Amino acid sequence: MKVLKIDHLGIAVNSIDQGKTFWTDVLGLKFEGSETVAEQKVTTAFFPVGESEVELLESTAPDGPIAKYLEKKGEGIQHVAFRVENIEAALQELKEKGIRLIDEKPRQGAGGAKIAFLHPKSTSGVLVELCERD
Ligand code: ZN
């Protein structure tokens, strides 16, 4: 598999509206707009920085994965996303290497990306997202 770069850092926030002030007003990053991924019960907002992006994640439902994360750990880095060349091939290879996958098959993420998560049990506690974009 080929990992191309860190695509984005996923940061869980209670509110994108309030949370984005630091990234825009203080750090001067550009707010690229937000998008709701209904299946994941999350609204995401992207802030490009160099070759990567900051992704803020706000829950849209109390039983969603981000709501559960916030409840347990509070605001903070929730996942790290690596851009790969071919996500299906990457998942196959990781599976063969015994890495625990949360998603056996890629699903639709924000911005039309194909994404899949690896289980933190196999990654020293880091929720790793793989993503492939055109
Ligand atoms: Zn992400």
Short mmCIF file of N, CA, C and O and ligand atoms in Angstrom, two decimals:
data_model
loop_
_atom_site.label_atom_id
_atom_site.label_comp_id
_atom_site.label_asym_id
_atom_site.label_seq_id
_atom_site.Cartn_x
_atom_site.Cartn_y
_atom_site.Cartn_z
N MET A 1 0.84 -1.20 0.00
CA MET A 1 0.00 0.00 0.00
C MET A 1 0.87 1.24 0.00
O MET A 1 2.01 1.21 0.44
N LYS A 2 0.32 2.30 -0.51
CA LYS A 2 1.08 3.54 -0.54
C LYS A 2 0.32 4.64 0.21
O LYS A 2 -0.78 5.02 -0.18
N VAL A 3 0.96 5.13 1.29
CA VAL A 3 0.40 6.25 2.04
C VAL A 3 0.98 7.53 1.48
O VAL A 3 2.20 7.70 1.42
N LEU A 4 0.14 8.43 1.02
CA LEU A 4 0.62 9.63 0.32
C LEU A 4 0.93 10.78 1.26
O LEU A 4 1.89 11.51 1.06
N LYS A 5 0.10 10.96 2.28
CA LYS A 5 0.32 12.08 3.21
C LYS A 5 -0.69 12.01 4.33
O LYS A 5 -1.63 11.20 4.28
N ILE A 6 -0.52 12.85 5.35
CA ILE A 6 -1.58 13.03 6.33
C ILE A 6 -2.63 13.90 5.66
O ILE A 6 -2.36 15.04 5.28
N ASP A 7 -3.82 13.34 5.47
CA ASP A 7 -4.88 14.07 4.77
C ASP A 7 -5.51 15.12 5.68
O ASP A 7 -5.67 16.27 5.30
N HIS A 8 -5.86 14.69 6.87
CA HIS A 8 -6.42 15.64 7.83
C HIS A 8 -6.37 15.11 9.25
O HIS A 8 -6.16 13.91 9.47
N LEU A 9 -6.53 16.02 10.21
CA LEU A 9 -6.69 15.67 11.62
C LEU A 9 -8.15 15.89 11.96
O LEU A 9 -8.68 16.98 11.70
N GLY A 10 -8.79 14.89 12.51
CA GLY A 10 -10.20 15.02 12.89
C GLY A 10 -10.31 15.42 14.35
O GLY A 10 -9.83 14.71 15.23
N ILE A 11 -10.92 16.56 14.61
CA ILE A 11 -11.00 17.09 15.97
C ILE A 11 -12.47 17.22 16.38
O ILE A 11 -13.25 17.89 15.71
N ALA A 12 -12.82 16.54 17.45
CA ALA A 12 -14.21 16.57 17.95
C ALA A 12 -14.43 17.86 18.74
O ALA A 12 -13.62 18.22 19.60
N VAL A 13 -15.51 18.57 18.41
CA VAL A 13 -15.85 19.80 19.12
C VAL A 13 -17.33 19.78 19.52
O VAL A 13 -18.14 19.11 18.87
N ASN A 14 -17.64 20.53 20.56
CA ASN A 14 -19.05 20.63 20.95
C ASN A 14 -19.82 21.42 19.93
O ASN A 14 -20.98 21.13 19.64
N SER A 15 -19.18 22.45 19.35
CA SER A 15 -19.85 23.31 18.39
C SER A 15 -18.83 23.81 17.36
O SER A 15 -17.80 24.38 17.73
N ILE A 16 -19.13 23.58 16.09
CA ILE A 16 -18.24 24.08 15.03
C ILE A 16 -18.21 25.60 15.06
O ILE A 16 -17.15 26.22 14.93
N ASP A 17 -19.37 26.20 15.26
CA ASP A 17 -19.47 27.66 15.28
C ASP A 17 -18.52 28.27 16.30
O ASP A 17 -17.81 29.23 16.01
N GLN A 18 -18.52 27.69 17.51
CA GLN A 18 -17.64 28.22 18.54
C GLN A 18 -16.21 27.72 18.36
O GLN A 18 -15.27 28.48 18.53
N GLY A 19 -16.10 26.44 17.97
CA GLY A 19 -14.78 25.83 17.87
C GLY A 19 -13.94 26.39 16.75
O GLY A 19 -12.71 26.37 16.81
N LYS A 20 -14.57 26.92 15.71
CA LYS A 20 -13.78 27.34 14.54
C LYS A 20 -13.05 28.66 14.76
O LYS A 20 -12.11 28.96 14.04
N THR A 21 -13.45 29.42 15.77
CA THR A 21 -12.84 30.73 15.99
C THR A 21 -11.32 30.64 16.12
O THR A 21 -10.59 31.45 15.54
N PHE A 22 -10.85 29.65 16.89
CA PHE A 22 -9.40 29.52 17.06
C PHE A 22 -8.71 29.29 15.72
O PHE A 22 -7.69 29.90 15.42
N TRP A 23 -9.26 28.41 14.91
CA TRP A 23 -8.61 28.03 13.65
C TRP A 23 -8.66 29.15 12.62
O TRP A 23 -7.72 29.33 11.85
N THR A 24 -9.74 29.92 12.61
CA THR A 24 -9.87 31.00 11.62
C THR A 24 -9.30 32.31 12.15
O THR A 24 -8.35 32.85 11.60
N ASP A 25 -9.86 32.80 13.24
CA ASP A 25 -9.49 34.13 13.73
C ASP A 25 -8.08 34.16 14.30
O ASP A 25 -7.36 35.14 14.13
N VAL A 26 -7.68 33.10 14.99
CA VAL A 26 -6.37 33.11 15.64
C VAL A 26 -5.29 32.59 14.69
O VAL A 26 -4.28 33.24 14.47
N LEU A 27 -5.52 31.41 14.10
CA LEU A 27 -4.48 30.83 13.22
C LEU A 27 -4.57 31.34 11.78
O LEU A 27 -3.65 31.15 11.00
N GLY A 28 -5.69 31.93 11.44
CA GLY A 28 -5.82 32.50 10.09
C GLY A 28 -6.09 31.48 9.00
O GLY A 28 -5.85 31.74 7.81
N LEU A 29 -6.59 30.29 9.36
CA LEU A 29 -6.93 29.30 8.34
C LEU A 29 -8.26 29.68 7.69
O LEU A 29 -9.07 30.39 8.28
N LYS A 30 -8.44 29.16 6.48
CA LYS A 30 -9.66 29.48 5.74
C LYS A 30 -10.72 28.41 6.01
O LYS A 30 -10.46 27.21 5.90
N PHE A 31 -11.91 28.86 6.35
CA PHE A 31 -13.03 27.95 6.58
C PHE A 31 -13.62 27.58 5.22
O PHE A 31 -14.12 28.45 4.50
N GLU A 32 -13.54 26.30 4.88
CA GLU A 32 -13.99 25.85 3.55
C GLU A 32 -15.44 25.41 3.51
O GLU A 32 -15.87 24.81 2.54
N GLY A 33 -16.17 25.67 4.58
CA GLY A 33 -17.58 25.28 4.60
C GLY A 33 -17.78 23.97 5.33
O GLY A 33 -16.83 23.25 5.61
N SER A 34 -19.04 23.68 5.64
CA SER A 34 -19.33 22.46 6.40
C SER A 34 -20.25 21.55 5.62
O SER A 34 -20.89 21.96 4.65
N GLU A 35 -20.27 20.29 6.05
CA GLU A 35 -21.05 19.28 5.37
C GLU A 35 -21.53 18.27 6.40
O GLU A 35 -20.77 17.86 7.27
N THR A 36 -22.80 17.89 6.29
CA THR A 36 -23.32 16.88 7.22
C THR A 36 -23.29 15.52 6.55
O THR A 36 -23.73 15.36 5.41
N VAL A 37 -22.71 14.56 7.27
CA VAL A 37 -22.72 13.17 6.80
C VAL A 37 -23.74 12.44 7.68
O VAL A 37 -23.45 12.06 8.81
N ALA A 38 -24.96 12.30 7.14
CA ALA A 38 -26.10 11.81 7.93
C ALA A 38 -25.82 10.43 8.51
O ALA A 38 -26.11 10.16 9.67
N GLU A 39 -25.24 9.56 7.71
CA GLU A 39 -24.98 8.19 8.12
C GLU A 39 -24.09 8.14 9.37
O GLU A 39 -24.23 7.26 10.20
N GLN A 40 -23.17 9.11 9.48
CA GLN A 40 -22.25 9.15 10.62
C GLN A 40 -22.73 10.06 11.74
O GLN A 40 -22.05 10.22 12.74
N LYS A 41 -23.90 10.68 11.53
CA LYS A 41 -24.47 11.59 12.53
C LYS A 41 -23.46 12.67 12.93
O LYS A 41 -23.21 12.91 14.12
N VAL A 42 -22.87 13.28 11.90
CA VAL A 42 -21.83 14.27 12.16
C VAL A 42 -21.88 15.37 11.11
O VAL A 42 -22.26 15.15 9.96
N THR A 43 -21.55 16.58 11.58
CA THR A 43 -21.29 17.68 10.64
C THR A 43 -19.80 17.95 10.68
O THR A 43 -19.20 18.02 11.76
N THR A 44 -19.19 18.07 9.51
CA THR A 44 -17.75 18.28 9.44
C THR A 44 -17.48 19.66 8.83
O THR A 44 -18.25 20.14 8.00
N ALA A 45 -16.37 20.27 9.25
CA ALA A 45 -15.94 21.54 8.66
C ALA A 45 -14.45 21.44 8.38
O ALA A 45 -13.69 20.95 9.23
N PHE A 46 -14.04 21.85 7.19
CA PHE A 46 -12.64 21.70 6.80
C PHE A 46 -11.90 23.03 6.72
O PHE A 46 -12.42 24.03 6.24
N PHE A 47 -10.65 22.99 7.20
CA PHE A 47 -9.77 24.16 7.21
C PHE A 47 -8.43 23.73 6.62
O PHE A 47 -7.61 23.13 7.31
N PRO A 48 -8.19 23.99 5.35
CA PRO A 48 -6.93 23.57 4.73
C PRO A 48 -5.73 24.24 5.40
O PRO A 48 -5.80 25.42 5.75
N VAL A 49 -4.66 23.44 5.53
CA VAL A 49 -3.41 23.98 6.05
C VAL A 49 -2.29 23.25 5.32
O VAL A 49 -2.08 22.06 5.50
N GLY A 50 -1.61 23.95 4.44
CA GLY A 50 -0.58 23.33 3.61
C GLY A 50 -1.16 22.19 2.81
O GLY A 50 -2.18 22.33 2.15
N GLU A 51 -0.51 21.02 2.91
CA GLU A 51 -0.92 19.83 2.16
C GLU A 51 -2.05 19.07 2.87
O GLU A 51 -2.54 18.08 2.36
N SER A 52 -2.38 19.51 4.08
CA SER A 52 -3.35 18.78 4.89
C SER A 52 -4.50 19.69 5.29
O SER A 52 -4.59 20.82 4.83
N GLU A 53 -5.36 19.16 6.14
CA GLU A 53 -6.49 19.95 6.60
C GLU A 53 -6.78 19.64 8.06
O GLU A 53 -6.44 18.58 8.57
N VAL A 54 -7.42 20.60 8.70
CA VAL A 54 -8.02 20.35 10.01
C VAL A 54 -9.50 20.10 9.74
O VAL A 54 -10.12 20.82 8.96
N GLU A 55 -10.03 19.02 10.33
CA GLU A 55 -11.44 18.71 10.19
C GLU A 55 -12.09 18.81 11.56
O GLU A 55 -11.72 18.06 12.46
N LEU A 56 -13.03 19.73 11.72
CA LEU A 56 -13.77 19.78 12.98
C LEU A 56 -15.02 18.92 12.84
O LEU A 56 -15.66 18.91 11.77
N LEU A 57 -15.34 18.21 13.90
CA LEU A 57 -16.47 17.27 13.88
C LEU A 57 -17.46 17.62 14.98
O LEU A 57 -17.08 17.67 16.15
N GLU A 58 -18.69 17.88 14.58
CA GLU A 58 -19.74 18.18 15.55
C GLU A 58 -20.84 17.14 15.39
O GLU A 58 -21.27 16.85 14.27
N SER A 59 -21.30 16.59 16.49
CA SER A 59 -22.32 15.54 16.43
C SER A 59 -23.68 16.13 16.07
O SER A 59 -24.01 17.25 16.46
N THR A 60 -24.47 15.35 15.32
CA THR A 60 -25.83 15.79 15.00
C THR A 60 -26.87 14.99 15.78
O THR A 60 -28.07 15.25 15.66
N ALA A 61 -26.43 14.01 16.57
CA ALA A 61 -27.36 13.19 17.35
C ALA A 61 -26.67 12.66 18.59
O ALA A 61 -25.47 12.37 18.56
N PRO A 62 -27.40 12.53 19.71
CA PRO A 62 -26.78 12.11 20.97
C PRO A 62 -26.23 10.68 20.93
O PRO A 62 -25.39 10.33 21.77
N ASP A 63 -26.67 9.87 19.96
CA ASP A 63 -26.15 8.49 19.91
C ASP A 63 -25.10 8.30 18.82
O ASP A 63 -24.72 7.19 18.50
N GLY A 64 -24.63 9.40 18.25
CA GLY A 64 -23.61 9.30 17.19
C GLY A 64 -22.23 9.06 17.76
O GLY A 64 -21.99 9.25 18.96
N PRO A 65 -21.28 8.64 16.92
CA PRO A 65 -19.92 8.34 17.40
C PRO A 65 -19.20 9.56 17.98
O PRO A 65 -18.42 9.41 18.94
N ILE A 66 -19.45 10.74 17.45
CA ILE A 66 -18.78 11.93 17.99
C ILE A 66 -19.37 12.33 19.34
O ILE A 66 -18.65 12.71 20.27
N ALA A 67 -20.69 12.19 19.47
CA ALA A 67 -21.33 12.47 20.76
C ALA A 67 -20.75 11.55 21.83
O ALA A 67 -20.44 11.98 22.95
N LYS A 68 -20.58 10.27 21.47
CA LYS A 68 -20.05 9.30 22.43
C LYS A 68 -18.60 9.64 22.80
O LYS A 68 -18.19 9.52 23.94
N TYR A 69 -17.84 10.05 21.79
CA TYR A 69 -16.44 10.42 22.03
C TYR A 69 -16.37 11.61 23.00
O TYR A 69 -15.60 11.62 23.96
N LEU A 70 -17.18 12.64 22.73
CA LEU A 70 -17.18 13.85 23.57
C LEU A 70 -17.58 13.53 25.00
O LEU A 70 -17.01 14.06 25.95
N GLU A 71 -18.54 12.64 25.14
CA GLU A 71 -19.01 12.25 26.45
C GLU A 71 -17.89 11.58 27.25
O GLU A 71 -17.70 11.84 28.42
N LYS A 72 -17.13 10.72 26.58
CA LYS A 72 -16.05 9.97 27.24
C LYS A 72 -14.80 10.80 27.46
O LYS A 72 -14.19 10.76 28.51
N LYS A 73 -14.40 11.54 26.43
CA LYS A 73 -13.08 12.16 26.48
C LYS A 73 -13.09 13.67 26.38
O LYS A 73 -12.07 14.32 26.57
N GLY A 74 -14.21 14.27 26.01
CA GLY A 74 -14.24 15.72 25.82
C GLY A 74 -13.66 16.09 24.47
O GLY A 74 -13.30 15.22 23.67
N GLU A 75 -13.56 17.39 24.21
CA GLU A 75 -13.08 17.85 22.91
C GLU A 75 -11.62 17.45 22.72
O GLU A 75 -10.85 17.36 23.67
N GLY A 76 -11.22 17.21 21.47
CA GLY A 76 -9.82 16.89 21.19
C GLY A 76 -9.68 16.12 19.90
O GLY A 76 -10.66 15.87 19.19
N ILE A 77 -8.42 15.72 19.61
CA ILE A 77 -8.16 14.97 18.38
C ILE A 77 -8.83 13.61 18.46
O ILE A 77 -8.55 12.82 19.36
N GLN A 78 -9.71 13.34 17.53
CA GLN A 78 -10.48 12.09 17.54
C GLN A 78 -9.89 11.08 16.58
O GLN A 78 -9.91 9.89 16.83
N HIS A 79 -9.38 11.54 15.44
CA HIS A 79 -8.74 10.60 14.51
C HIS A 79 -7.69 11.31 13.64
O HIS A 79 -7.67 12.53 13.54
N VAL A 80 -6.80 10.49 13.06
CA VAL A 80 -5.81 10.97 12.11
C VAL A 80 -6.09 10.26 10.79
O VAL A 80 -6.24 9.04 10.77
N ALA A 81 -6.18 11.03 9.70
CA ALA A 81 -6.53 10.43 8.41
C ALA A 81 -5.33 10.47 7.47
O ALA A 81 -4.69 11.51 7.29
N PHE A 82 -5.04 9.30 6.90
CA PHE A 82 -3.95 9.18 5.93
C PHE A 82 -4.54 8.99 4.54
O PHE A 82 -5.42 8.15 4.35
N ARG A 83 -4.05 9.74 3.59
CA ARG A 83 -4.48 9.58 2.20
C ARG A 83 -3.72 8.40 1.59
O ARG A 83 -2.49 8.33 1.69
N VAL A 84 -4.45 7.48 1.00
CA VAL A 84 -3.82 6.34 0.33
C VAL A 84 -4.19 6.37 -1.14
O VAL A 84 -5.17 6.99 -1.54
N GLU A 85 -3.37 5.65 -1.92
CA GLU A 85 -3.57 5.64 -3.36
C GLU A 85 -4.80 4.79 -3.73
O GLU A 85 -5.60 5.19 -4.56
N ASN A 86 -4.92 3.64 -3.08
CA ASN A 86 -5.99 2.70 -3.42
C ASN A 86 -6.52 2.10 -2.12
O ASN A 86 -5.88 1.24 -1.52
N ILE A 87 -7.68 2.58 -1.69
CA ILE A 87 -8.15 2.21 -0.35
C ILE A 87 -8.56 0.74 -0.27
O ILE A 87 -8.33 0.09 0.75
N GLU A 88 -9.14 0.20 -1.34
CA GLU A 88 -9.53 -1.22 -1.31
C GLU A 88 -8.29 -2.10 -1.14
O GLU A 88 -8.27 -3.02 -0.31
N ALA A 89 -7.25 -1.81 -1.90
CA ALA A 89 -6.00 -2.58 -1.82
C ALA A 89 -5.37 -2.41 -0.44
O ALA A 89 -4.84 -3.37 0.14
N ALA A 90 -5.42 -1.20 0.10
CA ALA A 90 -4.83 -0.94 1.42
C ALA A 90 -5.55 -1.76 2.49
O ALA A 90 -4.90 -2.39 3.34
N LEU A 91 -6.88 -1.79 2.44
CA LEU A 91 -7.65 -2.53 3.45
C LEU A 91 -7.35 -4.03 3.35
O LEU A 91 -7.21 -4.72 4.35
N GLN A 92 -7.25 -4.51 2.13
CA GLN A 92 -6.95 -5.92 1.91
C GLN A 92 -5.59 -6.28 2.52
O GLN A 92 -5.44 -7.26 3.24
N GLU A 93 -4.60 -5.42 2.24
CA GLU A 93 -3.25 -5.66 2.74
C GLU A 93 -3.21 -5.62 4.27
O GLU A 93 -2.58 -6.47 4.91
N LEU A 94 -3.90 -4.64 4.86
CA LEU A 94 -3.89 -4.52 6.32
C LEU A 94 -4.57 -5.72 6.97
O LEU A 94 -4.13 -6.22 7.99
N LYS A 95 -5.65 -6.16 6.35
CA LYS A 95 -6.37 -7.33 6.85
C LYS A 95 -5.46 -8.56 6.85
O LYS A 95 -5.39 -9.31 7.83
N GLU A 96 -4.73 -8.72 5.76
CA GLU A 96 -3.80 -9.85 5.66
C GLU A 96 -2.70 -9.77 6.71
O GLU A 96 -2.16 -10.78 7.15
N LYS A 97 -2.36 -8.54 7.12
CA LYS A 97 -1.33 -8.36 8.14
C LYS A 97 -1.90 -8.44 9.55
O LYS A 97 -1.19 -8.18 10.53
N GLY A 98 -3.19 -8.76 9.65
CA GLY A 98 -3.79 -8.96 10.97
C GLY A 98 -4.23 -7.69 11.67
O GLY A 98 -4.46 -7.69 12.89
N ILE A 99 -4.31 -6.59 10.95
CA ILE A 99 -4.76 -5.33 11.54
C ILE A 99 -6.29 -5.37 11.65
O ILE A 99 -6.98 -5.74 10.70
N ARG A 100 -6.80 -4.98 12.82
CA ARG A 100 -8.24 -4.99 13.03
C ARG A 100 -8.88 -3.79 12.33
O ARG A 100 -8.46 -2.65 12.54
N LEU A 101 -9.86 -4.07 11.50
CA LEU A 101 -10.52 -3.00 10.75
C LEU A 101 -11.89 -2.71 11.34
O LEU A 101 -12.61 -3.63 11.73
N ILE A 102 -12.24 -1.44 11.42
CA ILE A 102 -13.62 -1.09 11.79
C ILE A 102 -14.49 -1.21 10.54
O ILE A 102 -15.61 -1.71 10.59
N ASP A 103 -13.95 -0.75 9.42
CA ASP A 103 -14.67 -0.84 8.14
C ASP A 103 -13.92 -1.81 7.22
O ASP A 103 -12.79 -1.54 6.82
N GLU A 104 -14.57 -2.91 6.91
CA GLU A 104 -13.96 -3.88 5.99
C GLU A 104 -13.98 -3.34 4.56
O GLU A 104 -13.14 -3.69 3.74
N LYS A 105 -15.00 -2.51 4.32
CA LYS A 105 -15.13 -1.91 2.99
C LYS A 105 -15.21 -0.41 3.14
O LYS A 105 -15.78 0.09 4.12
N PRO A 106 -14.68 0.35 2.16
CA PRO A 106 -14.76 1.80 2.25
C PRO A 106 -16.20 2.30 2.22
O PRO A 106 -17.06 1.67 1.60
N ARG A 107 -16.43 3.42 2.90
CA ARG A 107 -17.73 4.07 2.78
C ARG A 107 -17.53 5.52 2.40
O ARG A 107 -16.41 6.02 2.33
N GLN A 108 -18.66 6.17 2.18
CA GLN A 108 -18.64 7.55 1.70
C GLN A 108 -18.36 8.51 2.85
O GLN A 108 -19.08 8.49 3.85
N GLY A 109 -17.33 9.34 2.71
CA GLY A 109 -17.06 10.36 3.71
C GLY A 109 -17.40 11.74 3.18
O GLY A 109 -17.98 11.87 2.10
N ALA A 110 -17.03 12.78 3.94
CA ALA A 110 -17.28 14.15 3.49
C ALA A 110 -16.47 14.44 2.23
O ALA A 110 -15.41 13.86 2.02
N GLY A 111 -16.99 15.31 1.41
CA GLY A 111 -16.26 15.74 0.22
C GLY A 111 -16.12 14.66 -0.84
O GLY A 111 -15.24 14.72 -1.70
N GLY A 112 -16.97 13.61 -0.77
CA GLY A 112 -16.94 12.56 -1.78
C GLY A 112 -15.77 11.60 -1.65
O GLY A 112 -15.50 10.81 -2.54
N ALA A 113 -15.07 11.67 -0.51
CA ALA A 113 -13.93 10.76 -0.31
C ALA A 113 -14.42 9.36 0.03
O ALA A 113 -15.52 9.18 0.54
N LYS A 114 -13.59 8.36 -0.28
CA LYS A 114 -13.83 7.01 0.20
C LYS A 114 -13.00 6.85 1.46
O LYS A 114 -11.79 7.12 1.46
N ILE A 115 -13.66 6.44 2.56
CA ILE A 115 -12.96 6.37 3.84
C ILE A 115 -13.18 5.02 4.52
O ILE A 115 -14.16 4.32 4.25
N ALA A 116 -12.27 4.68 5.42
CA ALA A 116 -12.41 3.49 6.25
C ALA A 116 -11.58 3.69 7.51
O ALA A 116 -10.50 4.30 7.45
N PHE A 117 -12.09 3.19 8.63
CA PHE A 117 -11.38 3.34 9.90
C PHE A 117 -10.72 2.02 10.32
O PHE A 117 -11.26 0.95 10.10
N LEU A 118 -9.54 2.16 10.96
CA LEU A 118 -8.83 1.02 11.53
C LEU A 118 -9.06 1.05 13.04
O LEU A 118 -9.20 2.13 13.64
N HIS A 119 -9.09 -0.11 13.65
CA HIS A 119 -9.38 -0.17 15.08
C HIS A 119 -8.18 0.29 15.92
O HIS A 119 -7.06 -0.15 15.68
N PRO A 120 -8.43 1.18 16.90
CA PRO A 120 -7.34 1.68 17.75
C PRO A 120 -6.57 0.57 18.46
O PRO A 120 -5.41 0.77 18.84
N LYS A 121 -7.19 -0.59 18.66
CA LYS A 121 -6.48 -1.71 19.31
C LYS A 121 -5.27 -2.15 18.49
O LYS A 121 -4.32 -2.73 19.02
N SER A 122 -5.30 -1.88 17.17
CA SER A 122 -4.19 -2.30 16.31
C SER A 122 -3.22 -1.17 15.99
O SER A 122 -2.29 -1.35 15.22
N THR A 123 -3.47 0.03 16.55
CA THR A 123 -2.68 1.19 16.11
C THR A 123 -2.14 2.01 17.29
O THR A 123 -2.04 3.24 17.19
N SER A 124 -1.82 1.36 18.39
CA SER A 124 -1.33 2.07 19.59
C SER A 124 -2.34 3.11 20.08
O SER A 124 -1.96 4.20 20.51
N GLY A 125 -3.61 2.80 19.94
CA GLY A 125 -4.62 3.67 20.54
C GLY A 125 -5.09 4.83 19.69
O GLY A 125 -5.89 5.64 20.13
N VAL A 126 -4.60 4.91 18.45
CA VAL A 126 -5.00 6.02 17.58
C VAL A 126 -6.09 5.54 16.62
O VAL A 126 -5.92 4.52 15.95
N LEU A 127 -7.20 6.26 16.58
CA LEU A 127 -8.21 5.95 15.57
C LEU A 127 -7.68 6.47 14.24
O LEU A 127 -7.52 7.67 14.04
N VAL A 128 -7.33 5.53 13.34
CA VAL A 128 -6.75 5.89 12.05
C VAL A 128 -7.81 5.76 10.97
O VAL A 128 -8.51 4.76 10.89
N GLU A 129 -7.93 6.82 10.17
CA GLU A 129 -8.81 6.79 9.00
C GLU A 129 -7.94 6.72 7.76
O GLU A 129 -6.92 7.38 7.66
N LEU A 130 -8.34 5.86 6.84
CA LEU A 130 -7.72 5.89 5.51
C LEU A 130 -8.68 6.62 4.60
O LEU A 130 -9.89 6.48 4.74
N CYS A 131 -8.17 7.41 3.68
CA CYS A 131 -9.08 8.03 2.72
C CYS A 131 -8.43 8.10 1.34
O CYS A 131 -7.21 8.17 1.20
N GLU A 132 -9.31 8.01 0.37
CA GLU A 132 -8.89 8.11 -1.02
C GLU A 132 -9.76 9.16 -1.69
O GLU A 132 -10.98 9.15 -1.55
N ARG A 133 -9.12 10.09 -2.34
CA ARG A 133 -9.86 11.12 -3.09
C ARG A 133 -9.38 11.16 -4.52
O ARG A 133 -8.23 10.84 -4.80
N ASP A 134 -10.25 11.58 -5.39
CA ASP A 134 -9.88 11.70 -6.80
C ASP A 134 -9.02 12.93 -7.03
O ASP A 134 -9.16 13.92 -6.36
ZN ZN B 1 -11.85 12.36 8.96
#
